[in-house]
Coordinates of C-alpha atoms in Angstrom, one line a residue:
Chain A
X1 CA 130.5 118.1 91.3
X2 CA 129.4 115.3 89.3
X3 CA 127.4 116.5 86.6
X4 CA 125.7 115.0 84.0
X5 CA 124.6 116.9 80.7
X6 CA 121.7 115.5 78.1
X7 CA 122.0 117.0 75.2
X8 CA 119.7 117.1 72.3
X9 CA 121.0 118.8 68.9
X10 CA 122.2 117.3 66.0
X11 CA 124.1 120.3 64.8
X12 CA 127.6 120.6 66.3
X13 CA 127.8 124.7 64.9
X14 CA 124.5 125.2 66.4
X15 CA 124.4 127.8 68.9
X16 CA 122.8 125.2 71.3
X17 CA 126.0 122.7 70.6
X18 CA 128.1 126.5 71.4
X19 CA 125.9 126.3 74.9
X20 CA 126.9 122.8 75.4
X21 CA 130.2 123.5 74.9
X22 CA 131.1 126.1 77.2
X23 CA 129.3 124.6 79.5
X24 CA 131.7 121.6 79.4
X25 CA 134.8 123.3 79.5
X26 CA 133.7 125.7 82.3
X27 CA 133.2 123.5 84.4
X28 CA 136.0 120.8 83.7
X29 CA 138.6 124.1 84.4
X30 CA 137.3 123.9 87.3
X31 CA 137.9 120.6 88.2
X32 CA 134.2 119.0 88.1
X33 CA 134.0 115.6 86.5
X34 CA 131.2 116.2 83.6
X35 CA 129.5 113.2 81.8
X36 CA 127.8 114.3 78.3
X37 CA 124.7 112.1 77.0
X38 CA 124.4 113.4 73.6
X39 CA 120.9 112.1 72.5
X40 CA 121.0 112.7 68.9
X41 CA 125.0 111.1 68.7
X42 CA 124.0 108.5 70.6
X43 CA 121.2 107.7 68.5
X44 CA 118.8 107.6 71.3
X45 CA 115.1 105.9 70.9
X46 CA 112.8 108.5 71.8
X47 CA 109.5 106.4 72.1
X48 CA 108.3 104.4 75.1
X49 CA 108.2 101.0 74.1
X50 CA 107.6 97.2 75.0
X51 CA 111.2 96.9 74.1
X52 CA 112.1 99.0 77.1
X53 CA 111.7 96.2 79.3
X54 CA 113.8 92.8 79.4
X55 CA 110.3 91.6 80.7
X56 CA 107.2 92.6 80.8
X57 CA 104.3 91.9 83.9
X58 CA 101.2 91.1 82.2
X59 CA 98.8 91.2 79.3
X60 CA 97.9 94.8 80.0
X61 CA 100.7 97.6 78.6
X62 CA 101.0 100.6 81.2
X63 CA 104.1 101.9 80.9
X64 CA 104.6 103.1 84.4
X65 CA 103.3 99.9 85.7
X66 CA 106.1 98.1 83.8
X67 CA 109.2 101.0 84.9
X68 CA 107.7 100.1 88.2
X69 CA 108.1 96.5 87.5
X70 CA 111.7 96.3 85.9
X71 CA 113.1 98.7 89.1
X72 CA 112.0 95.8 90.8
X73 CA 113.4 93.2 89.0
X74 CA 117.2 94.5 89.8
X75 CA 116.6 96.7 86.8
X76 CA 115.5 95.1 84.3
X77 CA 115.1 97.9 81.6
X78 CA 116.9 97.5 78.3
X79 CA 120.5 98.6 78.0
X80 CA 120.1 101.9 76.5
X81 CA 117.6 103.0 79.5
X82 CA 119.7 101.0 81.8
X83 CA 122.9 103.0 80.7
X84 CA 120.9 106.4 80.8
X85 CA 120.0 105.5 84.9
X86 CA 123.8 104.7 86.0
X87 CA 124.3 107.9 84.6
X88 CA 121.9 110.0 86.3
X89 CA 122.5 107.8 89.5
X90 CA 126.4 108.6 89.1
X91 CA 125.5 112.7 89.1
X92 CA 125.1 114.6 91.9
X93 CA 124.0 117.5 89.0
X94 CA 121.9 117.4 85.9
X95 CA 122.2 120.4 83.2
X96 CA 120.1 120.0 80.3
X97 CA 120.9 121.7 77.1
X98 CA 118.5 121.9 74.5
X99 CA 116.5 124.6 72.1
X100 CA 113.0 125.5 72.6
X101 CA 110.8 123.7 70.0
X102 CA 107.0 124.1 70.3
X103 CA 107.5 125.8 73.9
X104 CA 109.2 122.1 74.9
X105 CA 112.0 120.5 74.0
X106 CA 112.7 118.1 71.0
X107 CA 111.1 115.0 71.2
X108 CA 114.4 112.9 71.8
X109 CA 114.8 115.0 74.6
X110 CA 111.2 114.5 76.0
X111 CA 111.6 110.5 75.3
X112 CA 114.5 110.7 77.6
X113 CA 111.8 111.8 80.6
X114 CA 109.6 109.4 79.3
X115 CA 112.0 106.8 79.5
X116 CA 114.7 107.4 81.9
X117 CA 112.8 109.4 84.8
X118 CA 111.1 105.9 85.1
X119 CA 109.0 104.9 88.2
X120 CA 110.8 103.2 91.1
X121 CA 113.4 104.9 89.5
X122 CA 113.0 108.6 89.9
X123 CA 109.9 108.4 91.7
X124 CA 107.6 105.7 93.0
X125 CA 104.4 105.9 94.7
X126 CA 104.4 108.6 97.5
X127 CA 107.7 109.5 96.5
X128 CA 107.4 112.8 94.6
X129 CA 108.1 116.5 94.6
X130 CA 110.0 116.6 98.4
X131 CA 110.2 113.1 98.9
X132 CA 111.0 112.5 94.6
X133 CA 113.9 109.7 94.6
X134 CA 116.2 112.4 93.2
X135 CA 115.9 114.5 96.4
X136 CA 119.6 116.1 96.9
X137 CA 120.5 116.4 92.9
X138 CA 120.0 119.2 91.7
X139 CA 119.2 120.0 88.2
X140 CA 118.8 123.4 85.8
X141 CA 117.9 124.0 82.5
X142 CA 120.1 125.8 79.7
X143 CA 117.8 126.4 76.4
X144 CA 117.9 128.6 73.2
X145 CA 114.7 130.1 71.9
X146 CA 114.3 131.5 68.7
X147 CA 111.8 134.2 69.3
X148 CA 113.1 138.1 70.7
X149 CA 112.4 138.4 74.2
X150 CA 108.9 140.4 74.1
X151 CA 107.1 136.8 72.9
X152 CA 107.7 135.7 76.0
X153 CA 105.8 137.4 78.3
X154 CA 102.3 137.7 79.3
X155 CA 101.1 140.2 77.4
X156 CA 103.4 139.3 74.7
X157 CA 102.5 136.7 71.4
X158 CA 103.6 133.8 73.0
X159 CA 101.0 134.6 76.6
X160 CA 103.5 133.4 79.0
X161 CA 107.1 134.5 80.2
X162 CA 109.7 131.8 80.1
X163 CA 109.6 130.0 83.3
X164 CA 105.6 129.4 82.7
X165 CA 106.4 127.9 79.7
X166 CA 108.7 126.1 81.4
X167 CA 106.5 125.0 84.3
X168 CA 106.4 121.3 82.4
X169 CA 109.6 120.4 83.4
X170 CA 110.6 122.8 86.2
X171 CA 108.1 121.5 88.3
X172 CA 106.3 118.7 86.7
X173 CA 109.2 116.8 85.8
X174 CA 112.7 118.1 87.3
X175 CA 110.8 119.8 90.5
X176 CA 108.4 116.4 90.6
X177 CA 111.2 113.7 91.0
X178 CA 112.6 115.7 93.9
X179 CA 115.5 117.5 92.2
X180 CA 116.6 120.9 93.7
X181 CA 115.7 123.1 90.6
X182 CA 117.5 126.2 89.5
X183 CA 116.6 129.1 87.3
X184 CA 116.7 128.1 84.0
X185 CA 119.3 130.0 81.7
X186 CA 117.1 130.9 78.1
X187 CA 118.9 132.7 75.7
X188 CA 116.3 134.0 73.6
X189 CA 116.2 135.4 69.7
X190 CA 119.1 133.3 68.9
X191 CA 117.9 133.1 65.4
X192 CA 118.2 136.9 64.6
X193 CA 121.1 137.5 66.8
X194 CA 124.6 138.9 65.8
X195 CA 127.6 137.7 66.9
X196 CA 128.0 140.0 69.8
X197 CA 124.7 139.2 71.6
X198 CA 125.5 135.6 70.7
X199 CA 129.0 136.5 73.1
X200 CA 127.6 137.7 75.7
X201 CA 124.6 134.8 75.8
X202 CA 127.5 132.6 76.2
X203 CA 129.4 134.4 78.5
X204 CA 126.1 134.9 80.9
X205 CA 125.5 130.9 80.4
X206 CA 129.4 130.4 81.8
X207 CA 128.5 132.3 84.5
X208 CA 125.8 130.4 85.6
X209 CA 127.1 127.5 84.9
X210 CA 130.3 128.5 87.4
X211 CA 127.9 129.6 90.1
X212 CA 125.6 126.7 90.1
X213 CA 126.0 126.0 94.0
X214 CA 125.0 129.6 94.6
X215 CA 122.6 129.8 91.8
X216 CA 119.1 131.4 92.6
X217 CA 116.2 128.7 93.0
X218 CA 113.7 127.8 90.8
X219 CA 110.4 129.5 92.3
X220 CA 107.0 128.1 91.2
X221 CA 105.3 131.4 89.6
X222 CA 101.4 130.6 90.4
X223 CA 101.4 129.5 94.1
Chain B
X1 CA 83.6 117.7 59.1
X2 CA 87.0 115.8 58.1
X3 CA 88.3 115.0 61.4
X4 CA 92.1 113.5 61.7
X5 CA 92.5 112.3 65.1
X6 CA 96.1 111.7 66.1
X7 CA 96.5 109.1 69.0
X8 CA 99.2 108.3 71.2
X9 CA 98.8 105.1 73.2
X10 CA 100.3 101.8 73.1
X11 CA 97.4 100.0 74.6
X12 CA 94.4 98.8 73.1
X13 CA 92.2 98.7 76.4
X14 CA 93.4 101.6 77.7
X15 CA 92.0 104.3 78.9
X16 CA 92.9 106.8 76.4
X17 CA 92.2 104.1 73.9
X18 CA 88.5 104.2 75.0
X19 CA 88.5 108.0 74.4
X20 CA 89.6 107.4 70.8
X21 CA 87.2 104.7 70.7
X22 CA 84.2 106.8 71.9
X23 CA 85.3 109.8 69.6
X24 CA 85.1 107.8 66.2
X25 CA 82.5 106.0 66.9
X26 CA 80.4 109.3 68.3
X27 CA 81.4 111.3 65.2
X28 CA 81.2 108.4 62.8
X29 CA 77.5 108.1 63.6
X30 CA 76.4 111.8 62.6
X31 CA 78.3 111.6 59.7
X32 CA 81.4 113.2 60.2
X33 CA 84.7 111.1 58.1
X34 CA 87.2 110.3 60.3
X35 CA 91.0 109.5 60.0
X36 CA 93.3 108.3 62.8
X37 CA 96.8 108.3 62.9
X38 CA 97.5 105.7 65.3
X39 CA 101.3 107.3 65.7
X40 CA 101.9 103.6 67.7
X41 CA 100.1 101.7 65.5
X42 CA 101.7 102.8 62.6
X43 CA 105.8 102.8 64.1
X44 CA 105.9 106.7 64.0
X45 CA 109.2 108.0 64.3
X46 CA 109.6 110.7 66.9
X47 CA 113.0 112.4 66.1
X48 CA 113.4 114.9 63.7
X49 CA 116.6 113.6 61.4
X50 CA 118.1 114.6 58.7
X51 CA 116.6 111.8 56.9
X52 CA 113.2 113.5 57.1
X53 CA 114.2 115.5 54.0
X54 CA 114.7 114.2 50.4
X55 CA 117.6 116.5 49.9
X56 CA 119.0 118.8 52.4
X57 CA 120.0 122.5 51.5
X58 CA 123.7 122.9 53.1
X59 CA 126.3 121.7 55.7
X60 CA 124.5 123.6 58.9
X61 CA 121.7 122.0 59.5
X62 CA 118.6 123.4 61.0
X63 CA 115.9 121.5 60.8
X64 CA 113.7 124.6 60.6
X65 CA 115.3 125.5 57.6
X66 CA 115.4 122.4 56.1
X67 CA 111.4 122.1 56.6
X68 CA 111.0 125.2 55.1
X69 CA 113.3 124.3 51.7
X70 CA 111.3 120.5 51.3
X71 CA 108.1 122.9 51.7
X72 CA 109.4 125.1 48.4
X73 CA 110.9 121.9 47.3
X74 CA 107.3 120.8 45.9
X75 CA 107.0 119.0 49.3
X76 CA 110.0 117.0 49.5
X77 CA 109.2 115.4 52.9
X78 CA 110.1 112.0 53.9
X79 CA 107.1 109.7 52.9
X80 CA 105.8 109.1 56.6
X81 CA 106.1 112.9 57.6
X82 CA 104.2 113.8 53.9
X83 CA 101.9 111.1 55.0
X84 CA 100.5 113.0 57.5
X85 CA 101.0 116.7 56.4
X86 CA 98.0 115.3 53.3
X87 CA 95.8 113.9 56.3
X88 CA 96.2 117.2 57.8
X89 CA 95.6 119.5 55.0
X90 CA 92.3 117.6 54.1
X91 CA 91.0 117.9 57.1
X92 CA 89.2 120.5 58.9
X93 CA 89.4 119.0 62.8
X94 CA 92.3 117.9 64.4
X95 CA 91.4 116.2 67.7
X96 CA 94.8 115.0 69.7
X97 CA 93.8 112.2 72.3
X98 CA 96.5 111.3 74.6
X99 CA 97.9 110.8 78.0
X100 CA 99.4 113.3 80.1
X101 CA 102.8 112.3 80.7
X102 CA 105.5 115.0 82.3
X103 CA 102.8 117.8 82.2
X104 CA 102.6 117.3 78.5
X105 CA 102.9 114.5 75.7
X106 CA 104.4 111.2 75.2
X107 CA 108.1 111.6 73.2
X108 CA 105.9 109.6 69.9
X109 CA 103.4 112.8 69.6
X110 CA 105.8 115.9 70.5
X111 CA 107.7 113.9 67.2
X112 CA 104.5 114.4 65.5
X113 CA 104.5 118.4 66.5
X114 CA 107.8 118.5 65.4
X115 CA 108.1 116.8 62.3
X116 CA 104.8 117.4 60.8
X117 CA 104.3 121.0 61.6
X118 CA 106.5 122.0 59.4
X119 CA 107.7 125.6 58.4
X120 CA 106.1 126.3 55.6
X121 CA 103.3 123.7 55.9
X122 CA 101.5 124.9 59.3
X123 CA 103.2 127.9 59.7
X124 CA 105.7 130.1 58.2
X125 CA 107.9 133.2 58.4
X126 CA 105.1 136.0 59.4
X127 CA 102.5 134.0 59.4
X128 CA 101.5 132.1 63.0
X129 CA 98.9 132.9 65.4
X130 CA 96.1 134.8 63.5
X131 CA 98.1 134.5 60.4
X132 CA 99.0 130.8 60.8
X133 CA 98.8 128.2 57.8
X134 CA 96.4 126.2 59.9
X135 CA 93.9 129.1 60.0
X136 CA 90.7 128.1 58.9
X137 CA 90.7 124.9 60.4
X138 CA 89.7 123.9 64.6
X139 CA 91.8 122.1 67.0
X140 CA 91.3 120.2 70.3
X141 CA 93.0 118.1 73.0
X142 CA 91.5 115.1 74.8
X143 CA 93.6 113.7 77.2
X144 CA 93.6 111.7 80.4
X145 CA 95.9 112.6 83.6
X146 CA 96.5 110.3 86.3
X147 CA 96.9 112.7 89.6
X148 CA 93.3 113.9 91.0
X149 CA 92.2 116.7 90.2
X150 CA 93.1 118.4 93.6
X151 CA 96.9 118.3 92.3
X152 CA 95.9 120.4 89.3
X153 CA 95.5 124.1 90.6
X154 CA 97.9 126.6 91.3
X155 CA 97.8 125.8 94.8
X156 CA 97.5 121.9 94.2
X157 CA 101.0 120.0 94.0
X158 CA 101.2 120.4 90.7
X159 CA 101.3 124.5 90.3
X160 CA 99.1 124.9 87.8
X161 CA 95.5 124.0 86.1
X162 CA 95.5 121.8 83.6
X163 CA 95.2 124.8 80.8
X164 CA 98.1 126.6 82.3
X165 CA 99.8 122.7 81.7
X166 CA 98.4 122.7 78.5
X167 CA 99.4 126.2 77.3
X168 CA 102.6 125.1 75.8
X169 CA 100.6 123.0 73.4
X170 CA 97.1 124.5 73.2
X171 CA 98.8 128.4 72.4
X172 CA 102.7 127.5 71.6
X173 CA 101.8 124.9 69.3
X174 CA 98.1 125.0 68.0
X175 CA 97.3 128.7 68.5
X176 CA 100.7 129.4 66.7
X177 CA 99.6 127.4 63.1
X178 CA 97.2 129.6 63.5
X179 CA 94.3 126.0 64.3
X180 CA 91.1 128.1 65.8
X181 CA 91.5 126.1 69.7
X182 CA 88.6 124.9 71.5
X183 CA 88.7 124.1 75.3
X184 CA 90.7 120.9 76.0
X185 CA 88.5 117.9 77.6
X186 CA 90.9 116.9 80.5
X187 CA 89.9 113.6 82.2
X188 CA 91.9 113.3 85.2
X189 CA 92.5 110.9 88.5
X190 CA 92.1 107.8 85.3
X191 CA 94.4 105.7 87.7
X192 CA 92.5 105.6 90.7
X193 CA 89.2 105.9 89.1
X194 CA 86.3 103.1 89.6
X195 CA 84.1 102.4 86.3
X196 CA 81.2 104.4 87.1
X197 CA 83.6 107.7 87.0
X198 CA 85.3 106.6 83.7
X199 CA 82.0 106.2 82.2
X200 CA 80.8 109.2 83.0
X201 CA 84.3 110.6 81.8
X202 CA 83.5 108.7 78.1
X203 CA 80.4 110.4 78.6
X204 CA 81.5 114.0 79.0
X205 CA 83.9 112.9 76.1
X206 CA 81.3 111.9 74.1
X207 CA 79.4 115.5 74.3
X208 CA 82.3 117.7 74.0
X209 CA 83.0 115.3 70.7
X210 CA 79.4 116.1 69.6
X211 CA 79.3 119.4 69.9
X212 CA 82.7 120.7 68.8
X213 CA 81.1 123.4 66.5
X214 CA 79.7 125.0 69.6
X215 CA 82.6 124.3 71.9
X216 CA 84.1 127.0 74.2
X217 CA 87.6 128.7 73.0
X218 CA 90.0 128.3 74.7
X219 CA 91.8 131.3 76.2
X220 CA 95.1 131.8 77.3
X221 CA 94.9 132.2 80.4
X222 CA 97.7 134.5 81.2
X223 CA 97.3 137.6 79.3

C-alpha cells in the first residue's frame, strides 16, 4: 500500500505521537511505502485563505468557488496546498492520527479538510459520496480521547458513542469525497491511563493498522 | 444582554455575512450591546502553539495543561487569546454565526474553541456540563449549509439532521462549558437559493435573534 498519514500533535512523547509511531513502523515492516504529513512540524496554515490561490476568479470570495477554479487552472493552489494534493493523489490509503479535542479534531487538522479536500479536487459537483473523486482510497481514523469510555455513549455525559461523534468526518468528509471508510480506532481515557492500558491501546492500534485490507467497514449508525 | 458574536467568514456580501449583519443590527435596535469578533477580520490564528502561553510549565507539552497553568498564572494567555477570553467573560450571549463546512466549522473558528476555551477559563477539572465555567451564561449557533435540506436526515445523503451534525459542537463544546444551549437556527440549501428564500431565511434569523430569551433548548438528541 501507499499510505499517507496527517498528523496533528506537537508533542513527540504524546501518546498520540506513540500512535503515530507504531503505526509507521507496522506497516514499513511490512513493506508498505508510508508518507507522514506532520501538520504541526510542517508548520501547516490552518485557515482558508485568499492566499490559497495563485489566482483568484472574481470580486466575490467563495472559497469553494475558487478550489473549483484553481483545479481548473492546472492546479493553481499555493504550494503548501499544492504539496498536500500530490500527496493524497500519490496514496492509495489515508490514516489520520490525531486526539479528540472538542469531539473534532485540532483545528490544523480540520484546516487540512478545509483546504486540501478542495473542490475539483476531492469532489466536484455530482461527484460525492459513491461517485467522490477519492472513490477507491480508502481511509480510517486513529484518535486518542481523553475521557473513560462510559462518556461516550448515549446515555453517557458526552450523549453519543464514538462513531456519532465521529459522523463529521466519517461520513461528511472521508465517506463524502468517496473514500472507502473504516472503523475508526479511538483509544479512549488516555489521560488517566497507566502504562499497561497505554500497551495494550497500542498494540490493538498495530493490529488494525496490519489488517487494514480486511478491516471492518465504517457503517453509518442512523440510516 | 452583552452579546459577543464570533463570526467566521471571509466575505463581506456573503451569505453568512448577512446573518451577522441582520443579528447586530436586530439586537442593536432593542438595546442589547453587541461585540463581534470578526475571527477573519481580525487575522485570528487557528492553531493552538506553544506560543499561546507567556511561559510554559515543562518539557511535555500539553496544551491542556498548559491552559490550565496560564489560567492560575493570573491569566498568562497570549494577548489575542486573552483578548477574547475578557469579551467572553463580559458577556452573557454568545451567538457563533458561520458556515457549515465538513459537517462542522471552518479551521479559523474550531481555533477559536480551541484556544479560547481554555481549562480553567470555560471549564475545568470537575466542572463541565452542569458544572461548567460558562454556566450562567446562553449560547447559540447560526449557520448556513449549502446541501438542501433533503440531504440532512438520517435517511438523506448526509446521515444525520443537522442537530445530530451539530452535536459535537452544540453538547461537546457548548453544553460541556457548561453555556445554557438554545436550538441552532440552521439555514440550509444557501447555494441554490433565489432571494425571496434567503430573505425569508434573514427573516427567520431575525426572530430567533429577537427572541433568544424564549428560545427552545436544545436537546441532545441521543440520550
Amino acid at each position: 500500500m501507499n499510505v499517507l498519514i496527517i498528523y496533528a500533535h506537537h508533542e513527540p512523547t504524546s501518546f498520540t505521537a506513540a500512535m503515530k509511531n507504531i503505526a509507521v513502523q507496522a506497516l514499513e515492516a511490512d513493506g508498505h511505502n508510508v508518507v507522514v504529513s506532520d501538520l504541526y512540524g510542517q508548520g501547516f496554515s490552518a485557515v482558508a485563505q485568499k492566499w490559497d490561490f495563485v489566482t483568484t476568479s472574481g470580486n466575490h470570495f467563495n472559497y469553494m468557488s475558487e478550489q473549483k477554479h484553481a483545479a481548473n487552472l492546472q492546479m493553481s493552489f499555493s504550494p503548501d496546498i499544492l504539496g498536500e494534493i500530490q500527496k493524497l493523489q500519490a496514496a492509495d490509503t489515508l490514516l489520520i492520527i490525531s486526539p479528540i479535542w472538542w469531539f473534532s479534531v485540532p483545528a490544523i487538522l480540520k484546516g487540512w479538510f478545509d483546504r486540501v479536500l478542495a473542490m475539483g479536487v476531492a469532489w466536484d459537483t455530482g461527484k460525492f459520496y459513491e461517485n467522490g473523486l477519492m472513490r477507491g482510497k480508502q481511509a480510517m481514523l486513529l484518535m486518542a480521547g481523553g475521557h473513560p469510555a462510559e462518556y461516550y455513549k448515549v446515555n453517557g455525559r458526552h450523549g453519543a458513542n464514538p462513531n456519532q461523534i465521529l459522523h463529521p468526518i466519517n461520513h461528511g468528509t472521508l465517506a463524502f469525497c468517496g473514500f472507502n471508510v473504516h472503523e475508526p480506532f479511538v483509544a479512549l481515557n488516555v489521560i488517566s491511563a497507566n502504562n499497561l492500558s497505554r500497551e495494550k491501546a497500542l498494540k490493538d492500534l498495530e493490529f488494525r493498522v496490519k489488517n487494514i485490507p480486511h478491516s471492518p467497514q465504517w457503517l453509518t449508525l442512523y440510516a
